[in-house]
Coordinates of C-alpha atoms in Angstrom, one line a residue:
M1 CA -3.4 161.5 129.3
K2 CA -2.2 159.2 127.8
E3 CA 1.0 158.9 125.4
K4 CA -0.1 155.8 122.7
A5 CA 2.1 156.6 119.9
R6 CA 4.6 159.3 118.3
V7 CA 3.9 159.3 114.3
L8 CA 6.2 161.7 113.5
D9 CA 9.6 163.4 114.5
N10 CA 11.1 166.1 113.6
Q11 CA 12.7 164.9 110.5
A12 CA 9.4 163.2 109.5
M13 CA 7.4 166.1 109.9
S14 CA 9.5 167.9 107.9
R15 CA 9.3 165.8 104.7
S16 CA 6.1 165.8 105.0
L17 CA 6.0 169.3 105.3
S18 CA 8.4 169.1 101.8
R19 CA 6.7 167.1 99.6
I20 CA 3.6 169.1 100.4
A21 CA 5.4 172.3 99.0
H22 CA 6.7 170.5 96.2
E23 CA 2.8 169.2 95.3
I24 CA 1.5 172.5 95.6
L25 CA 4.1 173.6 92.8
E26 CA 3.4 170.4 90.6
H27 CA -0.5 170.4 90.3
N28 CA -0.5 174.1 90.5
R29 CA 2.5 175.3 88.3
G30 CA 4.6 177.0 90.1
T31 CA 3.8 179.7 91.9
D32 CA 1.5 182.6 89.9
N33 CA -1.2 183.3 91.5
L34 CA -0.5 181.5 94.5
A35 CA -0.7 182.7 97.9
I36 CA -0.9 180.2 101.3
V37 CA -3.7 180.9 104.4
G38 CA -3.3 179.2 107.7
I39 CA -5.8 178.4 110.5
R40 CA -5.3 179.7 113.8
S41 CA -3.1 178.7 115.7
R42 CA -0.5 175.7 114.4
G43 CA -1.8 176.0 111.1
A44 CA -0.2 179.5 110.7
Y45 CA 3.3 178.3 111.6
L46 CA 2.9 175.3 109.1
A47 CA 1.8 177.6 106.4
Q48 CA 4.6 179.8 107.0
R49 CA 6.7 176.6 106.7
L50 CA 5.2 175.8 103.4
A51 CA 5.9 178.8 102.4
E52 CA 9.8 178.6 103.1
G53 CA 9.9 175.3 101.4
I54 CA 8.5 176.9 97.9
K55 CA 10.4 179.6 98.0
K56 CA 13.5 177.1 98.8
I57 CA 11.9 175.1 96.4
D58 CA 11.0 177.6 92.9
G59 CA 12.8 180.8 94.6
K60 CA 10.0 183.0 94.2
E61 CA 8.0 184.5 97.4
I62 CA 4.5 183.9 98.0
P63 CA 2.1 185.7 99.9
V64 CA 1.2 184.0 103.1
G65 CA -1.6 184.9 105.6
I66 CA -3.0 184.1 108.9
L67 CA -6.7 183.0 109.8
D68 CA -8.5 183.7 113.0
I69 CA -11.9 181.0 112.9
T70 CA -13.2 181.5 116.7
L71 CA -16.0 183.9 115.3
Y72 CA -16.9 181.6 112.4
R73 CA -16.9 178.2 115.2
D74 CA -20.8 176.0 115.2
D75 CA -19.8 175.3 118.4
L76 CA -18.8 179.3 119.5
T77 CA -21.4 178.4 123.0
L78 CA -19.3 176.0 123.8
L79 CA -15.8 176.6 123.6
A80 CA -16.2 179.3 126.9
A81 CA -17.6 182.6 128.2
Q82 CA -15.4 184.7 127.1
P83 CA -13.8 182.7 123.2
V84 CA -10.1 184.8 123.2
V85 CA -10.4 186.1 119.6
R86 CA -6.9 187.5 118.0
K87 CA -7.5 189.0 114.5
T88 CA -6.6 187.5 111.0
E89 CA -4.1 188.8 109.2
I90 CA -4.4 189.1 105.2
S91 CA -2.4 191.8 103.8
F92 CA -3.2 190.9 100.3
D93 CA -6.0 190.4 98.0
I94 CA -7.9 186.9 97.3
T95 CA -9.4 187.1 94.4
D96 CA -8.7 185.3 91.6
K97 CA -6.0 183.8 93.5
N98 CA -5.2 179.5 94.1
I99 CA -5.5 180.1 98.1
I100 CA -3.4 177.3 99.5
L101 CA -5.7 176.3 102.8
V102 CA -3.3 175.0 105.3
D103 CA -4.3 173.7 108.8
D104 CA -2.5 170.8 111.4
V105 CA -5.5 167.8 111.4
L106 CA -7.8 167.4 109.8
Y107 CA -10.8 165.3 112.0
T108 CA -14.4 166.2 111.4
G109 CA -14.6 169.0 109.2
R110 CA -15.5 172.1 111.1
T111 CA -12.8 173.7 111.9
I112 CA -11.9 174.2 107.4
R113 CA -15.6 175.0 107.3
C114 CA -15.4 178.2 109.1
A115 CA -12.1 178.7 107.3
L116 CA -13.8 178.8 104.1
S117 CA -16.9 180.8 105.2
E118 CA -14.6 183.5 106.8
L119 CA -12.3 183.1 103.8
I120 CA -15.0 184.3 101.0
D121 CA -15.7 187.0 103.6
F122 CA -12.1 188.5 101.5
G123 CA -13.1 188.0 98.6
R124 CA -14.1 185.4 95.5
P125 CA -10.5 183.3 95.0
K126 CA -10.1 181.1 92.1
T127 CA -9.8 177.7 93.9
I128 CA -9.4 177.1 97.3
Q129 CA -7.1 173.6 98.2
L130 CA -6.7 172.3 101.2
A131 CA -3.5 171.3 102.2
V132 CA -2.7 169.3 106.4
L133 CA -0.3 167.8 108.3
V134 CA -2.1 165.1 109.3
D135 CA -5.6 163.7 108.8
R136 CA -7.3 161.4 111.2
G137 CA -10.6 160.4 109.4
H138 CA -14.4 160.9 111.4
R139 CA -15.1 163.5 109.2
E140 CA -18.8 164.7 110.1
L141 CA -18.7 166.9 106.1
P142 CA -18.1 166.1 103.2
I143 CA -14.5 167.7 103.0
R144 CA -11.2 166.7 102.1
A145 CA -7.7 167.5 101.9
D146 CA -5.9 168.2 98.8
Y147 CA -2.8 167.7 100.1
V148 CA -2.0 165.5 103.1
G149 CA 1.6 164.5 105.2
K150 CA 0.2 161.6 106.8
N151 CA -2.8 159.4 107.0
I152 CA -3.4 158.2 110.5
P153 CA -6.4 156.5 111.2
T154 CA -7.7 156.9 115.4
S155 CA -10.1 155.8 118.1
Q156 CA -13.1 158.2 118.8
N157 CA -11.2 158.2 122.3
E158 CA -7.4 159.1 121.0
T159 CA -6.1 162.3 120.0
V160 CA -3.7 163.4 117.8
E161 CA -1.4 166.4 118.9
V162 CA 0.7 168.3 116.7
R163 CA 3.9 169.9 118.9
L164 CA 5.9 172.2 116.9
E165 CA 9.1 173.9 117.8
E166 CA 7.1 177.7 117.4
T167 CA 4.8 177.0 120.4
D168 CA 6.1 174.0 122.2
G169 CA 10.0 174.5 121.7
R170 CA 10.2 170.5 119.9
D171 CA 8.5 169.2 116.2
E172 CA 6.5 165.9 116.9
V173 CA 2.8 164.4 115.9
A174 CA 1.5 162.0 119.0
I175 CA -1.6 159.8 119.6
V176 CA -2.5 160.5 122.4
E177 CA -5.3 158.3 124.7
K178 CA -8.2 160.7 126.5

């Protein structure tokens, strides 16, 4: 695989997350009844960063959870003979909360569909809003993000790689040709 273009560096990623944090606060009129849930793995790190950004802006801490959607996937048998299932960590009641669901890349919409199914198993939130760092298009399901860091048009023979300090040692987003 060959890197075609670097579309976000660490400063651009930081600005995107800061803008999303502001948009979340504005749309929800503050932090009352607000919680963030990130989809493992990179979505979980981005969720934590958004919560920290919201705290910087508003001065209030909001609950953050982590969702592992492995068992909810419709392509589980295609992934591996023994897929790795990690723990979902939601230590708060989501009932009647405004949940911000966070992922790194929105592509077909299938990951988000799985996350919605699992999230509903934990309770009945007032709203579920979707925040993604990158929307690359090519939807297969009628799913749209409420908050987008960057729209990146891609072709089917490209992938979007989100690299985070926590997992990859640097913050950047690149388009890679298969």
